[in-house]
Short mmCIF file of C-alpha atoms and ligand atoms in Angstrom, two decimals:
data_model
loop_
_atom_site.label_atom_id
_atom_site.label_comp_id
_atom_site.label_asym_id
_atom_site.label_seq_id
_atom_site.Cartn_x
_atom_site.Cartn_y
_atom_site.Cartn_z
CA MET P 1 5.37 37.16 -34.97
CA ALA P 2 7.15 35.69 -31.89
CA ALA P 3 4.90 34.78 -28.97
CA ALA P 4 4.68 36.83 -25.81
CA LYS P 5 6.76 35.69 -22.85
CA TYR P 6 4.35 37.08 -20.28
CA ARG P 7 0.67 36.39 -19.63
CA ARG P 8 0.02 39.65 -17.77
CA VAL P 9 2.22 42.74 -17.38
CA LEU P 10 2.02 46.07 -15.65
CA LEU P 11 3.50 48.88 -17.69
CA LYS P 12 4.61 51.96 -15.75
CA ILE P 13 5.04 55.08 -17.84
CA SER P 14 6.16 58.34 -16.28
CA GLY P 15 4.19 61.47 -17.07
CA GLU P 16 7.36 63.00 -18.45
CA ALA P 17 7.35 60.40 -21.23
CA LEU P 18 4.10 61.89 -22.60
CA ALA P 19 5.30 65.48 -22.50
CA ASP P 20 5.95 67.70 -25.49
CA ARG P 21 9.33 69.28 -26.30
CA THR P 22 8.94 71.78 -23.46
CA GLY P 23 8.67 68.88 -21.01
CA ARG P 24 5.05 69.78 -20.18
CA GLY P 25 1.57 68.68 -21.24
CA ILE P 26 0.73 65.84 -23.58
CA ASP P 27 2.25 65.28 -27.00
CA PHE P 28 -0.29 63.22 -28.94
CA ALA P 29 2.38 62.01 -31.36
CA VAL P 30 3.93 60.22 -28.35
CA VAL P 31 0.52 58.96 -27.24
CA ASN P 32 -0.15 57.59 -30.74
CA ASP P 33 3.21 55.79 -30.79
CA LEU P 34 2.43 54.26 -27.41
CA VAL P 35 -1.00 53.18 -28.64
CA SER P 36 0.51 51.41 -31.62
CA ASP P 37 2.99 49.54 -29.37
CA ILE P 38 0.32 48.66 -26.82
CA ARG P 39 -1.96 47.47 -29.63
CA SER P 40 0.77 45.09 -30.85
CA ALA P 41 1.28 43.70 -27.34
CA HIS P 42 -2.49 43.33 -26.89
CA LYS P 43 -2.74 41.48 -30.23
CA LEU P 44 -0.23 38.93 -28.93
CA GLY P 45 -2.75 38.16 -26.18
CA VAL P 46 -0.83 39.81 -23.34
CA GLU P 47 -3.01 41.29 -20.59
CA VAL P 48 -1.79 44.84 -20.10
CA ALA P 49 -2.35 47.07 -17.06
CA ILE P 50 -0.84 50.56 -17.17
CA VAL P 51 0.03 52.99 -14.39
CA LEU P 52 0.78 56.51 -15.58
CA GLY P 53 2.66 59.18 -13.67
CA GLY P 54 1.72 62.84 -13.62
CA GLY P 55 5.09 64.59 -13.72
CA ASN P 56 4.30 66.30 -17.07
CA PHE P 57 1.73 68.39 -15.14
CA TRP P 58 2.70 68.33 -11.47
CA ARG P 59 5.12 66.58 -9.18
CA PHE P 60 5.50 67.43 -5.53
CA ARG P 61 9.29 67.60 -5.79
CA ASP P 62 9.18 70.10 -8.69
CA HIS P 63 6.98 72.47 -6.69
CA GLU P 64 8.34 72.26 -3.16
CA ASN P 65 8.52 76.06 -3.04
CA SER P 66 5.00 76.62 -4.39
CA GLY P 67 3.65 77.34 -0.92
CA LEU P 68 1.10 74.53 -1.27
CA PRO P 69 1.04 72.23 1.74
CA ARG P 70 2.50 68.79 1.01
CA VAL P 71 -0.82 66.94 1.11
CA ALA P 72 -2.51 69.40 -1.29
CA SER P 73 0.51 69.35 -3.61
CA ASP P 74 0.44 65.55 -3.70
CA GLN P 75 -3.29 65.64 -4.42
CA VAL P 76 -2.63 67.91 -7.42
CA GLY P 77 -0.06 65.34 -8.60
CA MET P 78 -2.53 62.49 -8.24
CA ILE P 79 -5.19 64.41 -10.19
CA ALA P 80 -2.58 65.10 -12.89
CA THR P 81 -2.22 61.36 -13.50
CA LEU P 82 -5.93 61.24 -14.38
CA LEU P 83 -5.40 63.70 -17.25
CA ASN P 84 -2.85 61.28 -18.66
CA ILE P 85 -4.97 58.14 -18.33
CA MET P 86 -7.90 59.93 -19.99
CA ALA P 87 -5.70 60.89 -22.95
CA LEU P 88 -4.24 57.39 -23.35
CA SER P 89 -7.43 55.45 -22.64
CA ASN P 90 -9.56 57.46 -25.08
CA THR P 91 -6.87 57.24 -27.77
CA LEU P 92 -6.64 53.47 -27.28
CA ASN P 93 -10.41 53.09 -27.57
CA SER P 94 -10.66 55.29 -30.63
CA ASN P 95 -7.95 53.19 -32.28
CA GLY P 96 -9.84 49.95 -31.69
CA VAL P 97 -7.95 48.81 -28.57
CA PRO P 98 -10.54 48.22 -25.82
CA ALA P 99 -9.45 50.04 -22.67
CA HIS P 100 -10.96 50.52 -19.23
CA MET P 101 -9.72 53.18 -16.84
CA TYR P 102 -9.93 53.30 -13.07
CA SER P 103 -9.14 56.00 -10.55
CA ALA P 104 -7.73 55.32 -7.08
CA PHE P 105 -10.22 57.86 -5.68
CA LEU P 106 -13.78 58.94 -6.52
CA VAL P 107 -14.26 61.01 -9.67
CA ASP P 108 -16.99 58.65 -10.64
CA SER P 109 -18.96 60.75 -13.08
CA ILE P 110 -15.88 60.50 -15.30
CA ILE P 111 -13.75 57.50 -14.27
CA PRO P 112 -14.89 54.46 -12.23
CA LYS P 113 -13.27 53.96 -8.85
CA TYR P 114 -10.57 51.29 -8.80
CA GLN P 115 -11.65 47.98 -7.31
CA VAL P 116 -9.17 45.18 -7.62
CA PHE P 117 -11.72 42.58 -8.77
CA ASP P 118 -13.19 44.91 -11.41
CA ALA P 119 -9.70 45.60 -12.76
CA ARG P 120 -8.88 41.88 -12.80
CA ARG P 121 -12.12 41.16 -14.64
CA SER P 122 -11.28 43.83 -17.21
CA LEU P 123 -7.89 42.20 -17.76
CA GLU P 124 -9.40 38.72 -18.05
CA THR P 125 -11.80 40.01 -20.69
CA LYS P 126 -8.83 41.43 -22.61
CA LYS P 127 -9.28 45.11 -21.90
CA VAL P 128 -6.20 47.24 -21.48
CA VAL P 129 -6.53 48.60 -17.94
CA LEU P 130 -5.38 52.14 -17.12
CA LEU P 131 -4.87 52.95 -13.47
CA GLY P 132 -4.80 56.59 -12.43
CA GLY P 133 -4.60 58.51 -9.19
CA GLY P 134 -1.47 56.76 -7.93
CA THR P 135 -2.15 54.96 -4.65
CA GLY P 136 -4.76 57.60 -3.74
CA ASN P 137 -2.57 58.69 -0.82
CA PRO P 138 -0.13 61.56 -0.42
CA TYR P 139 3.55 60.86 0.35
CA PHE P 140 3.67 58.09 -2.25
CA THR P 141 4.76 57.99 -5.89
CA THR P 142 3.30 56.42 -8.98
CA ASP P 143 6.20 53.95 -8.94
CA THR P 144 4.90 52.70 -5.61
CA ALA P 145 1.36 52.67 -7.05
CA ALA P 146 2.69 50.56 -9.93
CA ALA P 147 4.34 48.12 -7.49
CA LEU P 148 1.16 47.87 -5.41
CA ARG P 149 -1.08 47.29 -8.43
CA ALA P 150 1.44 44.78 -9.85
CA LEU P 151 1.01 42.70 -6.70
CA GLU P 152 -2.77 43.13 -6.49
CA LEU P 153 -3.29 42.25 -10.13
CA ASP P 154 -0.90 39.31 -10.00
CA VAL P 155 1.22 40.34 -12.98
CA ASP P 156 4.26 38.40 -14.19
CA ILE P 157 6.46 41.46 -14.51
CA LEU P 158 6.46 45.23 -14.05
CA LEU P 159 7.77 46.95 -17.18
CA LYS P 160 9.16 50.32 -16.21
CA ALA P 161 9.41 52.50 -19.29
CA THR P 162 11.96 55.28 -18.74
CA LYS P 163 14.09 57.64 -20.80
CA VAL P 164 17.17 55.53 -20.03
CA ASP P 165 17.69 52.06 -21.49
CA GLY P 166 18.35 50.29 -18.20
CA VAL P 167 20.00 50.50 -14.80
CA TYR P 168 23.56 51.84 -14.65
CA ASP P 169 26.13 51.92 -11.86
CA SER P 170 26.22 55.73 -12.22
CA ASP P 171 24.25 58.33 -14.15
CA PRO P 172 24.88 57.63 -17.87
CA MET P 173 23.91 61.25 -18.70
CA LYS P 174 26.80 62.49 -16.55
CA ASN P 175 29.34 59.66 -16.76
CA LYS P 176 30.16 58.25 -20.20
CA ASN P 177 31.87 55.23 -18.58
CA ALA P 178 28.74 54.28 -16.65
CA LYS P 179 28.19 50.51 -16.77
CA LYS P 180 24.77 49.03 -17.55
CA PHE P 181 23.60 45.99 -15.60
CA SER P 182 21.79 43.24 -17.52
CA SER P 183 20.29 42.12 -14.23
CA ILE P 184 20.58 43.15 -10.61
CA THR P 185 18.84 42.12 -7.36
CA PHE P 186 16.44 44.35 -5.42
CA ASP P 187 18.85 44.19 -2.46
CA GLU P 188 21.76 45.39 -4.60
CA ALA P 189 19.68 48.18 -6.10
CA ILE P 190 18.58 49.32 -2.63
CA GLU P 191 22.11 48.97 -1.18
CA LYS P 192 23.73 50.91 -4.03
CA ASN P 193 20.94 53.50 -3.75
CA LEU P 194 20.34 53.30 -7.52
CA LYS P 195 17.73 55.89 -8.43
CA VAL P 196 15.58 53.72 -10.68
CA MET P 197 12.49 53.35 -8.56
CA ASP P 198 11.89 54.47 -5.02
CA GLN P 199 12.73 52.08 -2.23
CA THR P 200 9.10 51.59 -1.14
CA ALA P 201 8.36 50.29 -4.64
CA PHE P 202 11.38 47.98 -4.64
CA SER P 203 10.59 46.64 -1.22
CA LEU P 204 6.98 45.81 -2.20
CA LEU P 205 8.07 44.13 -5.43
CA SER P 206 10.72 42.14 -3.61
CA GLN P 207 8.15 40.91 -1.05
CA GLY P 208 5.73 39.96 -3.83
CA CYS P 209 8.51 38.42 -5.98
CA VAL P 210 7.51 40.52 -9.01
CA PRO P 211 10.52 41.32 -11.22
CA VAL P 212 10.95 44.67 -12.96
CA MET P 213 12.30 45.36 -16.42
CA VAL P 214 13.71 48.88 -16.75
CA PHE P 215 13.92 49.87 -20.41
CA ASP P 216 13.79 52.76 -22.85
CA GLY P 217 10.04 53.14 -23.25
CA LEU P 218 10.22 55.98 -25.74
CA LYS P 219 11.90 53.92 -28.42
CA LYS P 220 9.18 52.71 -30.78
CA GLY P 221 8.77 48.93 -30.70
CA ASN P 222 10.38 48.50 -27.28
CA ILE P 223 7.14 47.74 -25.41
CA LEU P 224 6.50 44.88 -27.82
CA LYS P 225 10.09 43.63 -27.37
CA ALA P 226 9.66 43.85 -23.60
CA VAL P 227 6.51 41.68 -23.56
CA LYS P 228 8.27 39.15 -25.78
CA GLY P 229 11.00 38.98 -23.15
CA GLU P 230 13.77 40.29 -25.43
CA ALA P 231 16.91 41.30 -23.57
CA ILE P 232 16.41 45.03 -23.68
CA GLY P 233 17.06 47.02 -20.52
CA THR P 234 17.84 45.66 -17.08
CA ILE P 235 15.95 43.07 -15.03
CA VAL P 236 15.68 43.73 -11.28
CA ARG P 237 14.62 40.67 -9.25
CA ASN P 238 15.14 38.81 -5.97
N1 UDP V 301 1.45 61.23 -5.90
C1 UDP V 301 0.98 60.98 -4.62
N2 UDP V 301 0.62 59.71 -4.28
C2 UDP V 301 0.70 58.67 -5.13
C3 UDP V 301 1.20 58.91 -6.44
C4 UDP V 301 1.57 60.20 -6.80
O1 UDP V 301 0.90 61.88 -3.80
O2 UDP V 301 0.34 57.54 -4.76
C5 UDP V 301 1.75 62.62 -6.31
C6 UDP V 301 3.14 63.11 -5.92
O3 UDP V 301 3.06 64.48 -5.60
C7 UDP V 301 3.93 62.93 -7.20
C8 UDP V 301 2.89 63.26 -8.25
O4 UDP V 301 1.67 62.73 -7.72
O5 UDP V 301 5.02 63.80 -7.23
C9 UDP V 301 3.13 62.68 -9.64
O6 UDP V 301 3.54 61.33 -9.53
P1 UDP V 301 5.02 60.86 -9.93
O7 UDP V 301 6.02 61.87 -9.46
O8 UDP V 301 5.21 59.47 -9.42
O9 UDP V 301 4.89 60.89 -11.50
P2 UDP V 301 5.98 60.56 -12.63
O10 UDP V 301 7.32 61.09 -12.15
O11 UDP V 301 6.02 59.06 -12.78
O12 UDP V 301 5.45 61.24 -13.85
#
């Protein structure tokens, strides 16, 4: 088996990726596929931190007309991410992949509160680390949480698993002539307003010089290819 290219990675998976066919909830067939990919990456010796979104349960932008105030709506979204990390963390552990989860805010009878040095220690001792609760603050996204944790945990790359296999110059779902970039700079992505990650996330990653690989995270085997540095997806860097 080829060696891993990266020592430590942060994998960002949107909540949507875990959803069932209705686009809601958690499909454990998807979770089991992810576990088998993460296990393979872990076996290669790669230190893996994971930030999960919550969009399969709640996203502020999907419920703008709910009547909930913005802060409360964002708090629901942050709590939703905890449902996802509990599902993935427990499935990893029960499949023999040691995993530790942390929450950005106190729910400490269930999940320990995130502390950067605890999370680093978990990574150093070869636990897969699952980070829930986003940044712990409203008005942010889990992409920004992923960027922040990528910097704090000193990862080599942020692997952004999406439904699309990279960054295109226009929406490939709408335009069949859309062109895929093999690499692009943060400045270009911000300038062209490419909707891959939000600009706060890009700006943090650019400051911290952490590159991003955007790839199709639902295709089985792709997480392993990503940690080996295979040319799948698009690299965004300074
Ligand atoms: N959220 C938040 N602060 C954060 C991260 C997330 O308020 O630091 C809320 C926000 O309402 C967001 C929801 O949680 O819409 C779910 O996160 P996100 O939309 O990033 O999930 P994904 O689309 O990746 O599943």
